[in-house]
A tleap script that builds the chain and sets N, CA, C and O, in Angstrom:
source leaprc.protein.ff14SB
mol = sequence {
  NMET SER LEU ALA LEU ALA PRO LEU ASP VAL
  SER VAL GLU ILE GLU ALA ASN LEU PRO CYS
  ARG LYS PHE ASP PRO ASP LEU TRP PHE SER
  ASP SER PRO ALA GLN LEU GLU LEU ALA LYS
  SER LEU CYS GLY ASP CYS PRO LEU ARG VAL
  GLU CYS LEU ALA GLY ALA ALA GLU ARG ASN
  GLU PRO TRP GLY VAL TRP GLY GLY GLU ILE
  PHE GLU ARG GLY ALA VAL VAL PRO ARG LYS
  ARG PRO ARG GLY ARG PRO ARG LYS ALA ASP
  VAL ALA ARG ASP ALA GLU LEU ALA HIE GLU
  VAL GLU GLU ARG LEU ALA ALA ASN GLY LEU
  ASP SER ARG ASN SER VAL ARG LEU ALA CALA
}
set mol.1.N position { -135.175 -170.623 118.346 }
set mol.1.CA position { -134.347 -170.623 117.531 }
set mol.1.C position { -133.168 -169.639 117.947 }
set mol.1.O position { -133.265 -168.414 118.011 }
set mol.2.N position { -131.825 -170.543 118.270 }
set mol.2.CA position { -130.865 -170.059 118.931 }
set mol.2.C position { -129.688 -169.751 117.767 }
set mol.2.O position { -129.684 -170.409 116.727 }
set mol.3.N position { -128.873 -168.893 117.974 }
set mol.3.CA position { -127.777 -168.301 117.051 }
set mol.3.C position { -126.484 -168.883 117.534 }
set mol.3.O position { -126.086 -168.535 118.645 }
set mol.4.N position { -125.911 -169.576 116.953 }
set mol.4.CA position { -124.325 -170.265 117.428 }
set mol.4.C position { -123.436 -168.875 116.887 }
set mol.4.O position { -123.527 -168.313 115.795 }
set mol.5.N position { -122.674 -168.584 117.891 }
set mol.5.CA position { -121.610 -167.423 117.683 }
set mol.5.C position { -120.430 -168.183 117.278 }
set mol.5.O position { -120.344 -169.318 117.748 }
set mol.6.N position { -119.420 -167.741 116.425 }
set mol.6.CA position { -118.495 -168.398 116.267 }
set mol.6.C position { -117.409 -167.768 117.252 }
set mol.6.O position { -117.524 -166.569 117.507 }
set mol.7.N position { -116.382 -168.480 117.813 }
set mol.7.CA position { -115.434 -167.951 118.808 }
set mol.7.C position { -114.630 -166.729 118.067 }
set mol.7.O position { -114.318 -166.768 116.877 }
set mol.8.N position { -114.390 -165.819 118.802 }
set mol.8.CA position { -113.715 -164.764 118.586 }
set mol.8.C position { -112.110 -165.232 118.299 }
set mol.8.O position { -111.582 -165.878 119.204 }
set mol.9.N position { -111.433 -164.985 117.278 }
set mol.9.CA position { -110.118 -165.409 117.068 }
set mol.9.C position { -109.136 -164.160 117.755 }
set mol.9.O position { -109.027 -163.069 117.195 }
set mol.10.N position { -108.750 -164.343 118.473 }
set mol.10.CA position { -107.903 -163.148 119.537 }
set mol.10.C position { -106.557 -163.143 118.859 }
set mol.10.O position { -105.969 -162.061 118.834 }
set mol.11.N position { -105.966 -164.218 118.290 }
set mol.11.CA position { -104.566 -164.406 117.924 }
set mol.11.C position { -104.487 -163.343 116.512 }
set mol.11.O position { -103.418 -162.814 116.205 }
set mol.12.N position { -105.567 -163.149 115.835 }
set mol.12.CA position { -105.666 -162.490 114.442 }
set mol.12.C position { -105.486 -160.898 115.009 }
set mol.12.O position { -104.677 -160.127 114.492 }
set mol.13.N position { -106.350 -160.525 116.134 }
set mol.13.CA position { -106.338 -159.190 116.643 }
set mol.13.C position { -104.874 -158.959 117.069 }
set mol.13.O position { -104.226 -158.027 116.592 }
set mol.14.N position { -104.357 -159.826 117.979 }
set mol.14.CA position { -102.945 -159.564 118.636 }
set mol.14.C position { -102.059 -159.252 117.458 }
set mol.14.O position { -101.464 -158.177 117.384 }
set mol.15.N position { -101.971 -160.184 116.540 }
set mol.15.CA position { -101.066 -160.194 115.449 }
set mol.15.C position { -101.005 -158.839 114.687 }
set mol.15.O position { -99.923 -158.354 114.359 }
set mol.16.N position { -102.208 -158.235 114.410 }
set mol.16.CA position { -102.228 -157.085 113.960 }
set mol.16.C position { -101.446 -155.824 114.593 }
set mol.16.O position { -101.056 -154.817 114.002 }
set mol.17.N position { -101.317 -156.170 116.015 }
set mol.17.CA position { -100.776 -155.114 116.733 }
set mol.17.C position { -99.373 -155.284 117.257 }
set mol.17.O position { -98.911 -154.623 118.187 }
set mol.18.N position { -98.759 -156.180 116.617 }
set mol.18.CA position { -97.536 -156.548 116.855 }
set mol.18.C position { -96.498 -155.775 116.039 }
set mol.18.O position { -96.660 -155.648 114.825 }
set mol.19.N position { -95.391 -155.233 116.691 }
set mol.19.CA position { -94.613 -154.126 116.059 }
set mol.19.C position { -94.035 -154.797 114.770 }
set mol.19.O position { -94.013 -154.128 113.737 }
set mol.20.N position { -93.575 -156.060 114.772 }
set mol.20.CA position { -93.089 -156.850 113.692 }
set mol.20.C position { -93.898 -156.750 112.476 }
set mol.20.O position { -93.417 -156.707 111.343 }
set mol.21.N position { -95.252 -156.713 112.779 }
set mol.21.CA position { -96.364 -156.632 111.803 }
set mol.21.C position { -96.772 -155.413 110.991 }
set mol.21.O position { -97.194 -155.348 109.836 }
set mol.22.N position { -96.514 -154.364 111.986 }
set mol.22.CA position { -96.549 -153.113 111.661 }
set mol.22.C position { -95.797 -152.408 110.861 }
set mol.22.O position { -96.266 -151.627 110.033 }
set mol.23.N position { -94.500 -152.625 111.041 }
set mol.23.CA position { -93.424 -151.979 110.497 }
set mol.23.C position { -92.659 -152.764 109.263 }
set mol.23.O position { -93.133 -153.869 109.000 }
set mol.24.N position { -91.858 -152.453 108.701 }
set mol.24.CA position { -91.170 -153.015 107.614 }
set mol.24.C position { -90.312 -154.183 108.155 }
set mol.24.O position { -89.450 -153.957 109.004 }
set mol.25.N position { -90.527 -155.390 107.691 }
set mol.25.CA position { -90.109 -156.539 108.408 }
set mol.25.C position { -88.527 -156.496 107.995 }
set mol.25.O position { -87.826 -157.266 108.652 }
set mol.26.N position { -87.923 -155.782 107.095 }
set mol.26.CA position { -86.406 -155.783 106.919 }
set mol.26.C position { -85.721 -155.085 108.013 }
set mol.26.O position { -84.502 -155.119 108.182 }
set mol.27.N position { -86.724 -154.324 108.894 }
set mol.27.CA position { -85.860 -153.491 109.957 }
set mol.27.C position { -85.417 -154.716 110.896 }
set mol.27.O position { -84.309 -154.614 111.421 }
set mol.28.N position { -86.114 -155.765 111.135 }
set mol.28.CA position { -85.559 -156.925 112.202 }
set mol.28.C position { -84.305 -157.777 111.615 }
set mol.28.O position { -83.706 -158.715 112.139 }
set mol.29.N position { -84.121 -157.203 110.471 }
set mol.29.CA position { -83.058 -158.214 109.937 }
set mol.29.C position { -81.933 -157.172 109.096 }
set mol.29.O position { -81.286 -157.487 108.097 }
set mol.30.N position { -81.911 -155.979 109.742 }
set mol.30.CA position { -81.002 -154.978 108.877 }
set mol.30.C position { -79.472 -155.301 109.008 }
set mol.30.O position { -79.121 -156.257 109.700 }
set mol.31.N position { -78.649 -154.596 108.417 }
set mol.31.CA position { -77.000 -154.628 108.568 }
set mol.31.C position { -76.704 -153.563 109.354 }
set mol.31.O position { -75.566 -153.400 109.796 }
set mol.32.N position { -77.550 -152.862 109.564 }
set mol.32.CA position { -77.421 -151.342 110.224 }
set mol.32.C position { -77.599 -151.348 111.722 }
set mol.32.O position { -78.674 -151.503 112.301 }
set mol.33.N position { -76.387 -151.155 112.299 }
set mol.33.CA position { -76.682 -151.300 113.915 }
set mol.33.C position { -77.684 -150.347 114.637 }
set mol.33.O position { -78.184 -150.647 115.721 }
set mol.34.N position { -77.934 -149.259 114.020 }
set mol.34.CA position { -78.947 -148.255 114.481 }
set mol.34.C position { -80.324 -148.789 114.149 }
set mol.34.O position { -81.247 -148.562 114.932 }
set mol.35.N position { -80.544 -149.549 112.932 }
set mol.35.CA position { -81.807 -150.049 112.600 }
set mol.35.C position { -82.132 -151.140 113.635 }
set mol.35.O position { -83.255 -151.221 114.133 }
set mol.36.N position { -81.098 -152.000 113.956 }
set mol.36.CA position { -81.287 -152.905 114.586 }
set mol.36.C position { -81.828 -152.540 116.422 }
set mol.36.O position { -82.605 -153.165 117.145 }
set mol.37.N position { -81.100 -151.408 116.656 }
set mol.37.CA position { -81.636 -150.877 117.786 }
set mol.37.C position { -82.799 -150.403 117.783 }
set mol.37.O position { -83.425 -150.583 118.828 }
set mol.38.N position { -83.395 -149.766 116.833 }
set mol.38.CA position { -84.553 -149.185 116.587 }
set mol.38.C position { -85.438 -150.509 116.669 }
set mol.38.O position { -86.335 -150.458 117.511 }
set mol.39.N position { -85.351 -151.461 116.072 }
set mol.39.CA position { -86.235 -152.892 116.122 }
set mol.39.C position { -86.212 -153.524 117.592 }
set mol.39.O position { -87.204 -154.076 118.068 }
set mol.40.N position { -84.904 -153.387 118.320 }
set mol.40.CA position { -85.058 -153.731 119.754 }
set mol.40.C position { -86.223 -153.078 120.498 }
set mol.40.O position { -87.143 -153.672 121.061 }
set mol.41.N position { -86.028 -151.729 120.408 }
set mol.41.CA position { -86.620 -150.913 121.116 }
set mol.41.C position { -88.173 -151.074 120.931 }
set mol.41.O position { -88.961 -151.015 121.875 }
set mol.42.N position { -88.545 -151.287 119.591 }
set mol.42.CA position { -90.120 -151.690 119.089 }
set mol.42.C position { -90.412 -152.995 119.761 }
set mol.42.O position { -91.602 -153.021 120.078 }
set mol.43.N position { -89.913 -153.853 120.026 }
set mol.43.CA position { -90.072 -154.978 120.732 }
set mol.43.C position { -90.303 -154.627 122.192 }
set mol.43.O position { -90.998 -155.462 122.770 }
set mol.44.N position { -89.943 -153.720 122.852 }
set mol.44.CA position { -90.031 -153.584 124.269 }
set mol.44.C position { -91.445 -153.810 124.764 }
set mol.44.O position { -91.612 -154.693 125.605 }
set mol.45.N position { -92.526 -153.075 124.313 }
set mol.45.CA position { -93.904 -153.364 124.676 }
set mol.45.C position { -94.761 -154.458 123.975 }
set mol.45.O position { -95.986 -154.506 124.089 }
set mol.46.N position { -94.025 -155.328 123.245 }
set mol.46.CA position { -94.604 -156.338 122.527 }
set mol.46.C position { -95.289 -157.427 123.519 }
set mol.46.O position { -94.607 -157.871 124.443 }
set mol.47.N position { -96.556 -157.839 123.350 }
set mol.47.CA position { -97.186 -158.818 124.528 }
set mol.47.C position { -96.419 -160.187 124.114 }
set mol.47.O position { -96.477 -161.115 124.921 }
set mol.48.N position { -95.840 -160.331 123.133 }
set mol.48.CA position { -95.469 -161.730 122.665 }
set mol.48.C position { -93.635 -161.784 122.722 }
set mol.48.O position { -92.963 -162.656 122.173 }
set mol.49.N position { -93.209 -160.879 123.347 }
set mol.49.CA position { -91.971 -160.758 123.550 }
set mol.49.C position { -90.938 -162.017 124.081 }
set mol.49.O position { -89.928 -162.448 123.526 }
set mol.50.N position { -91.435 -162.349 125.087 }
set mol.50.CA position { -90.871 -163.429 125.873 }
set mol.50.C position { -91.145 -164.715 124.919 }
set mol.50.O position { -90.156 -165.414 124.696 }
set mol.51.N position { -92.078 -165.011 124.475 }
set mol.51.CA position { -92.273 -166.262 123.684 }
set mol.51.C position { -91.305 -166.178 122.383 }
set mol.51.O position { -90.609 -167.115 121.992 }
set mol.52.N position { -91.379 -164.910 121.787 }
set mol.52.CA position { -90.584 -164.839 120.675 }
set mol.52.C position { -89.255 -165.035 120.984 }
set mol.52.O position { -88.677 -165.791 120.202 }
set mol.53.N position { -88.552 -164.556 121.942 }
set mol.53.CA position { -87.364 -164.774 122.425 }
set mol.53.C position { -86.911 -166.242 122.535 }
set mol.53.O position { -85.942 -166.702 121.931 }
set mol.54.N position { -87.747 -166.958 123.403 }
set mol.54.CA position { -87.824 -168.285 123.714 }
set mol.54.C position { -87.513 -169.237 122.550 }
set mol.54.O position { -86.596 -170.047 122.414 }
set mol.55.N position { -88.866 -168.802 121.495 }
set mol.55.CA position { -88.845 -169.655 120.364 }
set mol.55.C position { -87.454 -169.518 119.290 }
set mol.55.O position { -87.047 -170.392 118.524 }
set mol.56.N position { -86.902 -168.183 119.495 }
set mol.56.CA position { -85.664 -168.064 118.620 }
set mol.56.C position { -84.531 -168.706 119.173 }
set mol.56.O position { -83.668 -169.131 118.405 }
set mol.57.N position { -84.394 -168.856 120.583 }
set mol.57.CA position { -83.382 -169.505 120.927 }
set mol.57.C position { -83.588 -170.850 120.872 }
set mol.57.O position { -82.590 -171.551 121.031 }
set mol.58.N position { -84.675 -171.402 120.680 }
set mol.58.CA position { -84.924 -172.900 120.774 }
set mol.58.C position { -84.720 -173.215 119.392 }
set mol.58.O position { -84.247 -174.331 119.178 }
set mol.59.N position { -84.985 -172.436 118.337 }
set mol.59.CA position { -84.598 -172.712 116.971 }
set mol.59.C position { -83.369 -172.435 116.621 }
set mol.59.O position { -82.957 -172.970 115.592 }
set mol.60.N position { -82.466 -171.533 117.382 }
set mol.60.CA position { -80.975 -171.222 117.027 }
set mol.60.C position { -81.202 -170.251 116.054 }
set mol.60.O position { -80.528 -170.445 115.042 }
set mol.61.N position { -82.068 -169.076 116.011 }
set mol.61.CA position { -82.112 -168.517 114.863 }
set mol.61.C position { -80.870 -167.806 114.274 }
set mol.61.O position { -80.498 -166.882 114.998 }
set mol.62.N position { -80.197 -167.969 113.261 }
set mol.62.CA position { -79.229 -167.404 112.874 }
set mol.62.C position { -78.701 -165.928 112.762 }
set mol.62.O position { -77.528 -165.557 112.801 }
set mol.63.N position { -80.036 -165.038 112.589 }
set mol.63.CA position { -79.711 -163.790 112.684 }
set mol.63.C position { -80.916 -162.959 112.759 }
set mol.63.O position { -81.952 -163.499 112.370 }
set mol.64.N position { -81.005 -161.431 113.293 }
set mol.64.CA position { -82.060 -160.823 113.282 }
set mol.64.C position { -82.623 -160.500 114.604 }
set mol.64.O position { -82.069 -161.085 115.534 }
set mol.65.N position { -83.652 -159.660 114.931 }
set mol.65.CA position { -84.112 -159.402 116.156 }
set mol.65.C position { -85.251 -160.323 116.502 }
set mol.65.O position { -86.162 -160.552 115.707 }
set mol.66.N position { -85.176 -160.856 117.730 }
set mol.66.CA position { -86.259 -161.762 118.263 }
set mol.66.C position { -86.336 -161.370 119.603 }
set mol.66.O position { -85.376 -161.375 120.374 }
set mol.67.N position { -87.632 -160.985 119.922 }
set mol.67.CA position { -87.909 -160.720 121.370 }
set mol.67.C position { -87.090 -159.867 122.156 }
set mol.67.O position { -86.733 -160.064 123.318 }
set mol.68.N position { -86.779 -158.745 121.303 }
set mol.68.CA position { -86.134 -157.660 121.427 }
set mol.68.C position { -84.461 -157.859 121.879 }
set mol.68.O position { -83.835 -157.032 122.542 }
set mol.69.N position { -83.950 -159.057 121.392 }
set mol.69.CA position { -82.703 -159.333 121.461 }
set mol.69.C position { -81.900 -159.475 120.013 }
set mol.69.O position { -82.734 -159.844 119.186 }
set mol.70.N position { -80.955 -159.365 119.567 }
set mol.70.CA position { -80.010 -159.389 118.607 }
set mol.70.C position { -79.497 -160.720 118.424 }
set mol.70.O position { -78.578 -161.003 119.193 }
set mol.71.N position { -79.876 -161.686 117.540 }
set mol.71.CA position { -79.391 -162.945 117.421 }
set mol.71.C position { -78.301 -162.954 116.048 }
set mol.71.O position { -78.702 -162.608 114.937 }
set mol.72.N position { -77.097 -163.331 116.259 }
set mol.72.CA position { -76.158 -163.506 115.232 }
set mol.72.C position { -75.422 -164.932 115.342 }
set mol.72.O position { -74.705 -165.234 116.297 }
set mol.73.N position { -75.685 -165.765 114.254 }
set mol.73.CA position { -74.951 -166.799 114.097 }
set mol.73.C position { -75.643 -167.904 115.460 }
set mol.73.O position { -74.999 -168.765 116.058 }
set mol.74.N position { -76.991 -167.572 115.661 }
set mol.74.CA position { -77.635 -168.475 116.594 }
set mol.74.C position { -77.354 -168.181 118.141 }
set mol.74.O position { -77.576 -169.005 119.028 }
set mol.75.N position { -76.884 -167.021 118.329 }
set mol.75.CA position { -76.430 -166.509 119.732 }
set mol.75.C position { -76.807 -164.994 120.103 }
set mol.75.O position { -76.487 -164.052 119.378 }
set mol.76.N position { -77.448 -164.864 121.184 }
set mol.76.CA position { -77.645 -163.527 121.459 }
set mol.76.C position { -76.405 -162.613 121.594 }
set mol.76.O position { -75.459 -162.964 122.299 }
set mol.77.N position { -76.408 -161.542 120.980 }
set mol.77.CA position { -75.371 -160.571 121.057 }
set mol.77.C position { -75.773 -159.277 121.726 }
set mol.77.O position { -76.966 -158.987 121.631 }
set mol.78.N position { -74.970 -158.438 122.397 }
set mol.78.CA position { -75.696 -157.201 123.077 }
set mol.78.C position { -76.054 -156.051 122.134 }
set mol.78.O position { -77.018 -155.302 122.288 }
set mol.79.N position { -75.030 -155.993 120.994 }
set mol.79.CA position { -75.341 -155.044 119.792 }
set mol.79.C position { -74.477 -155.639 118.816 }
set mol.79.O position { -73.518 -156.385 119.014 }
set mol.80.N position { -75.051 -155.111 117.488 }
set mol.80.CA position { -74.281 -155.415 116.013 }
set mol.80.C position { -73.247 -154.476 116.055 }
set mol.80.O position { -73.451 -153.291 116.319 }
set mol.81.N position { -72.074 -154.977 115.793 }
set mol.81.CA position { -70.764 -154.097 115.672 }
set mol.81.C position { -70.640 -154.027 114.256 }
set mol.81.O position { -70.752 -155.021 113.539 }
set mol.82.N position { -70.361 -152.624 113.739 }
set mol.82.CA position { -69.932 -152.221 112.238 }
set mol.82.C position { -68.642 -153.264 111.947 }
set mol.82.O position { -68.094 -153.854 112.878 }
set mol.83.N position { -68.247 -153.412 110.622 }
set mol.83.CA position { -67.136 -153.983 110.426 }
set mol.83.C position { -65.818 -153.324 110.603 }
set mol.83.O position { -65.765 -152.103 110.451 }
set mol.84.N position { -64.608 -154.077 110.948 }
set mol.84.CA position { -63.559 -153.378 111.315 }
set mol.84.C position { -63.182 -153.999 112.829 }
set mol.84.O position { -63.838 -154.850 113.429 }
set mol.85.N position { -61.945 -153.342 113.286 }
set mol.85.CA position { -61.687 -153.624 114.550 }
set mol.85.C position { -62.479 -152.738 115.593 }
set mol.85.O position { -62.836 -151.591 115.327 }
set mol.86.N position { -62.667 -153.217 116.519 }
set mol.86.CA position { -63.707 -152.426 117.581 }
set mol.86.C position { -62.729 -151.657 118.484 }
set mol.86.O position { -61.690 -152.178 118.888 }
set mol.87.N position { -63.114 -150.330 118.804 }
set mol.87.CA position { -62.475 -149.543 119.657 }
set mol.87.C position { -62.283 -150.106 121.078 }
set mol.87.O position { -63.041 -151.009 121.431 }
set mol.88.N position { -61.404 -149.688 121.865 }
set mol.88.CA position { -61.645 -150.247 123.347 }
set mol.88.C position { -62.643 -149.791 124.011 }
set mol.88.O position { -63.212 -150.566 124.779 }
set mol.89.N position { -63.031 -148.648 123.906 }
set mol.89.CA position { -64.480 -148.446 124.452 }
set mol.89.C position { -65.634 -149.261 124.127 }
set mol.89.O position { -66.423 -149.634 124.995 }
set mol.90.N position { -65.751 -149.542 122.908 }
set mol.90.CA position { -66.688 -150.540 122.400 }
set mol.90.C position { -66.556 -151.826 123.135 }
set mol.90.O position { -67.536 -152.310 123.702 }
set mol.91.N position { -65.394 -152.403 123.154 }
set mol.91.CA position { -65.358 -153.689 124.012 }
set mol.91.C position { -65.810 -153.517 125.217 }
set mol.91.O position { -66.772 -154.193 125.581 }
set mol.92.N position { -65.274 -152.679 125.995 }
set mol.92.CA position { -65.739 -152.450 127.398 }
set mol.92.C position { -67.332 -152.194 127.474 }
set mol.92.O position { -67.963 -152.647 128.429 }
set mol.93.N position { -67.914 -151.526 126.544 }
set mol.93.CA position { -69.464 -151.357 126.332 }
set mol.93.C position { -70.137 -152.798 126.077 }
set mol.93.O position { -71.216 -153.093 126.591 }
set mol.94.N position { -69.433 -153.648 125.262 }
set mol.94.CA position { -69.952 -154.757 124.976 }
set mol.94.C position { -69.826 -155.851 126.380 }
set mol.94.O position { -70.621 -156.762 126.613 }
set mol.95.N position { -69.135 -155.645 126.859 }
set mol.95.CA position { -69.016 -156.419 128.137 }
set mol.95.C position { -70.118 -155.816 129.223 }
set mol.95.O position { -70.538 -156.593 130.081 }
set mol.96.N position { -70.586 -154.467 129.202 }
set mol.96.CA position { -71.596 -154.220 130.074 }
set mol.96.C position { -73.023 -154.479 129.274 }
set mol.96.O position { -74.078 -154.655 129.884 }
set mol.97.N position { -72.950 -154.480 128.231 }
set mol.97.CA position { -74.327 -154.723 127.539 }
set mol.97.C position { -74.663 -156.346 127.409 }
set mol.97.O position { -75.757 -156.833 127.125 }
set mol.98.N position { -73.322 -157.109 127.718 }
set mol.98.CA position { -73.645 -158.637 127.778 }
set mol.98.C position { -74.334 -158.690 129.091 }
set mol.98.O position { -75.371 -159.345 129.196 }
set mol.99.N position { -73.713 -157.894 130.342 }
set mol.99.CA position { -74.162 -158.363 131.456 }
set mol.99.C position { -75.868 -157.858 131.469 }
set mol.99.O position { -76.747 -158.547 131.986 }
set mol.100.N position { -76.066 -156.792 130.930 }
set mol.100.CA position { -77.549 -156.225 130.773 }
set mol.100.C position { -78.429 -157.226 130.218 }
set mol.100.O position { -79.557 -157.437 130.662 }
set mol.101.N position { -77.796 -157.977 129.033 }
set mol.101.CA position { -78.596 -159.108 128.331 }
set mol.101.C position { -78.902 -160.105 129.252 }
set mol.101.O position { -80.049 -160.533 129.378 }
set mol.102.N position { -77.769 -160.585 130.032 }
set mol.102.CA position { -78.225 -161.853 130.936 }
set mol.102.C position { -79.221 -161.332 132.000 }
set mol.102.O position { -80.092 -162.114 132.382 }
set mol.103.N position { -79.173 -160.158 132.483 }
set mol.103.CA position { -80.274 -159.781 133.368 }
set mol.103.C position { -81.593 -159.692 132.742 }
set mol.103.O position { -82.497 -160.265 133.351 }
set mol.104.N position { -81.844 -159.188 131.826 }
set mol.104.CA position { -83.244 -159.393 131.009 }
set mol.104.C position { -83.575 -160.550 130.808 }
set mol.104.O position { -84.713 -160.935 131.079 }
set mol.105.N position { -82.662 -161.330 130.300 }
set mol.105.CA position { -83.253 -162.960 130.290 }
set mol.105.C position { -83.609 -163.488 131.474 }
set mol.105.O position { -84.621 -164.178 131.597 }
set mol.106.N position { -82.756 -163.190 132.506 }
set mol.106.CA position { -83.150 -163.698 133.823 }
set mol.106.C position { -84.475 -163.076 134.377 }
set mol.106.O position { -85.217 -163.669 135.159 }
set mol.107.N position { -84.725 -161.641 133.820 }
set mol.107.CA position { -86.060 -160.985 134.423 }
set mol.107.C position { -87.211 -161.737 133.773 }
set mol.107.O position { -88.258 -161.898 134.400 }
set mol.108.N position { -87.067 -162.164 132.636 }
set mol.108.CA position { -88.039 -162.616 131.764 }
set mol.108.C position { -88.153 -164.389 131.835 }
set mol.108.O position { -88.707 -165.118 131.013 }
set mol.109.N position { -87.519 -164.737 132.949 }
set mol.109.CA position { -87.586 -166.213 133.184 }
set mol.109.C position { -86.641 -167.183 132.305 }
set mol.109.O position { -86.740 -168.410 132.283 }
set mol.110.N position { -85.847 -166.525 131.693 }
set mol.110.CA position { -85.113 -167.189 130.864 }
set mol.110.C position { -83.705 -167.495 131.373 }
set mol.110.O position { -83.021 -166.501 131.617 }
set mol.111.N position { -83.084 -168.839 131.602 }
set mol.111.CA position { -81.902 -169.025 131.993 }
set mol.111.C position { -80.852 -169.016 130.918 }
set mol.111.O position { -80.803 -169.990 130.167 }
set mol.112.N position { -80.049 -168.073 130.769 }
set mol.112.CA position { -79.418 -167.759 129.549 }
set mol.112.C position { -78.389 -169.013 129.559 }
set mol.112.O position { -78.242 -169.375 128.391 }
set mol.113.N position { -77.710 -169.719 130.345 }
set mol.113.CA position { -77.069 -170.865 130.300 }
set mol.113.C position { -77.683 -171.913 129.539 }
set mol.113.O position { -77.054 -172.419 128.610 }
set mol.114.N position { -78.937 -172.326 129.851 }
set mol.114.CA position { -79.765 -173.191 129.228 }
set mol.114.C position { -80.507 -172.992 128.124 }
set mol.114.O position { -80.660 -173.898 127.306 }
set mol.115.N position { -81.155 -171.562 127.945 }
set mol.115.CA position { -82.244 -171.312 126.817 }
set mol.115.C position { -81.410 -170.641 125.819 }
set mol.115.O position { -81.739 -170.897 124.661 }
set mol.116.N position { -80.298 -169.754 125.982 }
set mol.116.CA position { -79.919 -168.775 124.927 }
set mol.116.C position { -78.285 -168.975 125.057 }
set mol.116.O position { -77.736 -168.919 126.158 }
set mol.117.N position { -77.709 -169.163 124.089 }
set mol.117.CA position { -76.166 -169.235 124.212 }
set mol.117.C position { -75.792 -167.685 123.537 }
set mol.117.O position { -76.082 -167.168 122.458 }
set mol.118.N position { -74.989 -167.208 124.743 }
set mol.118.CA position { -74.464 -165.584 124.442 }
set mol.118.C position { -73.160 -165.674 123.694 }
set mol.118.O position { -72.307 -166.499 124.020 }
set mol.119.N position { -72.994 -164.824 122.682 }
set mol.119.CA position { -71.886 -164.958 122.008 }
set mol.119.C position { -70.763 -164.008 122.709 }
set mol.119.O position { -71.056 -162.978 123.316 }
set mol.120.N position { -69.393 -164.513 122.534 }
set mol.120.CA position { -68.322 -163.960 123.376 }
set mol.120.C position { -68.108 -162.750 122.590 }
set mol.120.O position { -67.254 -161.934 122.935 }
savepdb mol mol.pdb
quit
């Protein structure tokens, strides 16, 4: 008599440990820049970060944090700005962050010119 064992469903085990499954989902779609930065930081150790980012870029996600990056109107933005006119220091910081986003995408094997459209 032999016992047939069902295959272990690893995807269920992995999904339970994903940060977007452990924390409030609204955090990834917040209007608050501070909460979006927190969501980005939680994505840092996610085992599906690269796949999540690639999928969001392919679907042109309209907004939210996907794969550790903030999407707004289908494009990756370095950070969410509050309403109103940005300060000069913020504009300079955004340029630095845009460069950092490019480097992170390249480090993950994503060519931003073809895979992800960066917002100006």
